[in-house]
Amino acid sequence: MVCHQAEEPPPSRSKTLPYVNVQITRGASRQQKAEIVKDITDSLVRVLGKKPEHTHVVIQEIDDENWGFSGMLTDDWKAAQARPSIHER
């Protein structure tokens, strides 16, 4: 008796569902978010051959006080950037 293990065909590039999670600080307009979703979807179609109708993009907006940047909370960093420096006075 000879047993052959059936080989599965390689997965289709368009069958897996891409899920992209984008995290940004609050403040983007609806139009900007729509553009982000379109650009990411277009990239997945172009680069990976994914179908747009199978592509999910989730945008999570994070409050500045819940995001760290450059060793500081983002709201503190933005406030520090808004203050004139010693050299600008």
Coordinates of N, CA, C and O in Angstrom, one line a residue:
M1 N 0.8 -1.2 0.0 CA 0.0 0.0 0.0 C 0.9 1.2 0.0 O 1.8 1.3 0.8
V2 N 0.6 2.1 -0.9 CA 1.4 3.4 -0.9 C 0.4 4.5 -0.5 O -0.7 4.7 -1.0
C3 N 0.9 5.3 0.4 CA 0.1 6.4 0.9 C 0.8 7.7 0.4 O 2.0 7.9 0.5
H4 N 0.0 8.6 -0.1 CA 0.4 9.9 -0.6 C -0.3 10.9 0.3 O -1.5 10.9 0.4
Q5 N 0.5 11.8 0.8 CA -0.1 12.9 1.5 C -0.5 14.0 0.4 O 0.3 14.4 -0.4
A6 N -1.8 14.3 0.5 CA -2.3 15.3 -0.5 C -1.6 16.7 -0.2 O -1.6 17.1 1.0
E7 N -1.1 17.3 -1.2 CA -0.6 18.6 -1.1 C -1.7 19.6 -1.2 O -2.5 19.6 -2.1
E8 N -1.7 20.6 -0.3 CA -2.7 21.6 -0.4 C -2.2 22.7 -1.4 O -1.0 22.9 -1.4
P9 N -3.1 23.2 -2.2 CA -2.6 24.3 -3.1 C -2.2 25.5 -2.3 O -2.6 25.7 -1.1
P10 N -1.2 26.2 -2.8 CA -0.8 27.4 -2.1 C -1.9 28.3 -1.8 O -2.8 28.4 -2.7
P11 N -1.9 29.0 -0.7 CA -3.0 29.9 -0.4 C -3.1 31.1 -1.5 O -2.0 31.6 -1.9
S12 N -4.3 31.4 -1.8 CA -4.5 32.5 -2.8 C -4.1 33.8 -2.1 O -4.4 34.0 -0.9
R13 N -3.5 34.7 -2.8 CA -3.1 36.0 -2.3 C -4.3 36.8 -1.9 O -4.2 37.7 -1.1
S14 N -5.4 36.6 -2.5 CA -6.6 37.4 -2.2 C -7.6 36.8 -1.2 O -8.6 37.4 -0.9
K15 N -7.3 35.6 -0.7 CA -8.3 34.9 0.2 C -8.1 35.3 1.6 O -9.0 35.3 2.4
T16 N -6.9 35.7 2.1 CA -6.7 36.1 3.5 C -7.2 37.5 3.7 O -7.1 38.4 2.8
L17 N -7.9 37.7 4.8 CA -8.5 39.0 5.0 C -7.5 39.9 5.7 O -7.1 39.7 6.8
P18 N -7.0 41.0 5.0 CA -6.1 41.9 5.7 C -6.9 42.8 6.7 O -8.0 43.2 6.4
Y19 N -6.4 43.0 7.9 CA -6.9 43.8 8.9 C -5.8 44.7 9.4 O -4.7 44.3 9.8
V20 N -6.0 46.0 9.2 CA -5.0 47.0 9.5 C -5.6 47.9 10.6 O -6.7 48.5 10.5
N21 N -4.8 48.1 11.7 CA -5.2 48.9 12.8 C -4.3 50.1 12.8 O -3.1 50.0 13.0
V22 N -4.9 51.3 12.6 CA -4.1 52.6 12.6 C -4.4 53.3 13.9 O -5.6 53.6 14.1
Q23 N -3.4 53.7 14.6 CA -3.6 54.5 15.8 C -3.0 55.9 15.6 O -1.9 56.0 15.2
I24 N -3.9 56.9 15.8 CA -3.4 58.3 15.7 C -4.0 59.1 16.9 O -4.9 58.7 17.5
T25 N -3.3 60.2 17.1 CA -3.9 61.1 18.1 C -5.1 61.8 17.5 O -5.2 61.9 16.3
R26 N -6.0 62.2 18.4 CA -7.2 62.8 17.9 C -7.0 64.1 17.1 O -5.9 64.8 17.3
G27 N -7.9 64.4 16.2 CA -7.8 65.7 15.5 C -7.9 65.5 14.0 O -8.0 66.5 13.3
A28 N -7.8 64.3 13.4 CA -7.9 64.2 12.0 C -9.3 64.4 11.6 O -10.3 63.9 12.3
S29 N -9.5 65.0 10.4 CA -10.9 65.2 9.9 C -11.4 63.9 9.3 O -10.7 63.0 9.0
R30 N -12.7 63.9 9.1 CA -13.3 62.7 8.4 C -12.7 62.5 7.1 O -12.4 61.4 6.7
Q31 N -12.4 63.6 6.3 CA -11.8 63.5 5.0 C -10.4 62.9 5.1 O -10.0 62.1 4.3
Q32 N -9.6 63.3 6.1 CA -8.3 62.8 6.2 C -8.3 61.3 6.5 O -7.5 60.5 6.0
K33 N -9.3 60.9 7.4 CA -9.4 59.5 7.7 C -9.8 58.7 6.5 O -9.3 57.6 6.3
A34 N -10.7 59.2 5.7 CA -11.2 58.5 4.5 C -10.0 58.3 3.6 O -9.8 57.3 2.9
E35 N -9.1 59.3 3.5 CA -7.9 59.2 2.6 C -6.9 58.2 3.1 O -6.4 57.4 2.3
I36 N -6.8 58.1 4.4 CA -5.9 57.1 5.0 C -6.4 55.7 4.7 O -5.7 54.8 4.2
V37 N -7.7 55.5 4.8 CA -8.3 54.2 4.5 C -8.2 53.8 3.1 O -7.8 52.7 2.7
K38 N -8.4 54.8 2.2 CA -8.2 54.6 0.8 C -6.8 54.2 0.4 O -6.5 53.3 -0.3
D39 N -5.9 55.0 0.9 CA -4.4 54.8 0.6 C -3.9 53.4 1.1 O -3.2 52.7 0.4
I40 N -4.3 53.0 2.3 CA -3.9 51.7 2.8 C -4.5 50.6 2.0 O -3.9 49.6 1.6
T41 N -5.8 50.7 1.7 CA -6.5 49.7 0.9 C -5.8 49.6 -0.5 O -5.5 48.5 -1.0
D42 N -5.6 50.8 -1.2 CA -4.9 50.7 -2.5 C -3.5 50.1 -2.4 O -3.2 49.4 -3.3
S43 N -2.8 50.3 -1.3 CA -1.5 49.7 -1.2 C -1.6 48.2 -1.1 O -0.8 47.5 -1.7
L44 N -2.5 47.7 -0.3 CA -2.7 46.3 -0.1 C -3.1 45.6 -1.4 O -2.7 44.5 -1.7
V45 N -3.9 46.3 -2.2 CA -4.3 45.8 -3.5 C -3.1 45.8 -4.4 O -2.8 44.7 -5.1
R46 N -2.4 46.8 -4.5 CA -1.2 46.9 -5.4 C -0.1 46.0 -5.0 O 0.5 45.3 -5.8
V47 N 0.3 46.0 -3.7 CA 1.5 45.2 -3.3 C 1.2 43.8 -3.1 O 2.0 42.9 -3.4
L48 N 0.0 43.5 -2.4 CA -0.2 42.1 -2.1 C -1.3 41.4 -2.9 O -1.6 40.2 -2.6
G49 N -2.0 42.2 -3.8 CA -3.0 41.6 -4.6 C -4.3 41.3 -3.8 O -5.1 40.5 -4.2
K50 N -4.5 42.0 -2.7 CA -5.7 41.8 -1.9 C -6.9 42.5 -2.6 O -6.8 43.5 -3.3
K51 N -8.1 42.0 -2.3 CA -9.3 42.5 -2.8 C -9.8 43.6 -1.8 O -9.8 43.4 -0.6
P52 N -10.2 44.8 -2.4 CA -10.6 45.9 -1.5 C -11.8 45.5 -0.6 O -11.9 45.9 0.5
E53 N -12.7 44.7 -1.1 CA -13.9 44.3 -0.4 C -13.5 43.3 0.8 O -14.4 43.0 1.6
H54 N -12.3 42.8 0.8 CA -11.9 41.9 1.9 C -10.9 42.7 2.9 O -10.4 42.1 3.8
T55 N -10.7 43.9 2.6 CA -9.7 44.7 3.4 C -10.4 45.5 4.5 O -11.4 46.3 4.2
H56 N -10.0 45.4 5.7 CA -10.5 46.1 6.8 C -9.5 47.0 7.4 O -8.4 46.6 7.7
V57 N -9.8 48.3 7.5 CA -8.9 49.3 8.1 C -9.7 49.9 9.3 O -10.8 50.5 9.1
V58 N -9.1 49.9 10.5 CA -9.7 50.5 11.7 C -8.8 51.6 12.1 O -7.6 51.4 12.3
I59 N -9.4 52.7 12.3 CA -8.7 53.9 12.9 C -9.1 54.1 14.3 O -10.3 54.3 14.6
Q60 N -8.1 54.1 15.2 CA -8.3 54.3 16.6 C -7.7 55.7 16.9 O -6.5 55.9 16.7
E61 N -8.6 56.6 17.5 CA -8.1 57.9 17.9 C -7.8 57.9 19.4 O -8.6 57.5 20.2
I62 N -6.5 58.3 19.7 CA -6.1 58.2 21.1 C -5.9 59.7 21.6 O -5.4 60.5 20.9
D63 N -6.5 59.9 22.8 CA -6.3 61.3 23.4 C -4.8 61.6 23.6 O -4.1 60.7 23.9
D64 N -4.4 62.8 23.4 CA -3.0 63.2 23.6 C -2.5 62.8 25.0 O -1.3 62.5 25.1
E65 N -3.4 62.9 26.0 CA -2.9 62.5 27.3 C -2.7 61.0 27.5 O -2.1 60.6 28.5
N66 N -3.1 60.2 26.5 CA -2.9 58.8 26.6 C -1.8 58.3 25.6 O -1.7 57.1 25.3
W67 N -1.0 59.2 25.1 CA 0.0 58.9 24.0 C 1.3 59.5 24.5 O 1.3 60.7 24.8
G68 N 2.3 58.7 24.5 CA 3.6 59.2 24.9 C 4.5 59.5 23.6 O 4.4 58.8 22.7
F69 N 5.3 60.5 23.7 CA 6.2 60.9 22.6 C 7.4 61.6 23.2 O 7.3 62.5 24.0
S70 N 8.5 61.2 22.8 CA 9.8 61.8 23.1 C 9.9 61.9 24.7 O 10.4 62.9 25.2
G71 N 9.5 60.9 25.4 CA 9.6 60.8 26.8 C 8.6 61.6 27.6 O 8.7 61.8 28.8
M72 N 7.6 62.1 26.9 CA 6.5 63.0 27.5 C 5.2 62.5 27.0 O 5.1 61.9 25.9
L73 N 4.1 62.9 27.8 CA 2.8 62.7 27.2 C 2.6 63.7 26.1 O 3.2 64.8 26.2
T74 N 1.9 63.3 25.1 CA 1.8 64.2 23.9 C 1.2 65.6 24.2 O 1.7 66.6 23.6
D75 N 0.2 65.6 25.1 CA -0.3 67.0 25.4 C 0.7 67.9 26.0 O 0.8 69.1 25.8
D76 N 1.6 67.3 26.9 CA 2.6 68.1 27.5 C 3.7 68.5 26.5 O 4.2 69.6 26.5
W77 N 4.0 67.6 25.6 CA 5.0 67.9 24.5 C 4.5 69.0 23.6 O 5.2 69.9 23.3
K78 N 3.2 68.9 23.2 CA 2.6 70.0 22.4 C 2.6 71.3 23.1 O 2.9 72.4 22.5
A79 N 2.3 71.3 24.4 CA 2.3 72.6 25.2 C 3.7 73.1 25.3 O 3.9 74.3 25.1
A80 N 4.7 72.3 25.4 CA 6.1 72.7 25.5 C 6.5 73.3 24.1 O 7.3 74.3 24.1
Q81 N 6.1 72.7 23.1 CA 6.4 73.2 21.7 C 5.8 74.6 21.4 O 6.3 75.4 20.7
A82 N 4.6 74.8 22.0 CA 3.9 76.1 21.8 C 4.5 77.3 22.6 O 4.4 78.4 22.2
R83 N 5.3 76.9 23.7 CA 5.9 78.0 24.4 C 7.1 78.5 23.7 O 7.9 77.7 23.1
P84 N 7.4 79.8 23.7 CA 8.6 80.3 23.0 C 9.8 79.8 23.8 O 9.8 79.8 25.0
S85 N 10.8 79.5 23.0 CA 12.1 79.0 23.7 C 12.8 80.3 24.2 O 12.5 81.4 23.9
I86 N 13.8 80.0 25.0 CA 14.7 81.1 25.6 C 15.3 81.9 24.5 O 15.4 83.2 24.6
H87 N 15.7 81.3 23.4 CA 16.3 82.0 22.3 C 15.4 82.9 21.5 O 15.8 83.8 20.8
E88 N 14.0 82.6 21.5 CA 13.0 83.3 20.8 C 12.5 84.5 21.5 O 11.8 85.3 21.0
R89 N 12.8 84.6 22.8 CA 12.3 85.8 23.6 C 13.1 87.0 23.4 O 14.1 87.2 22.9

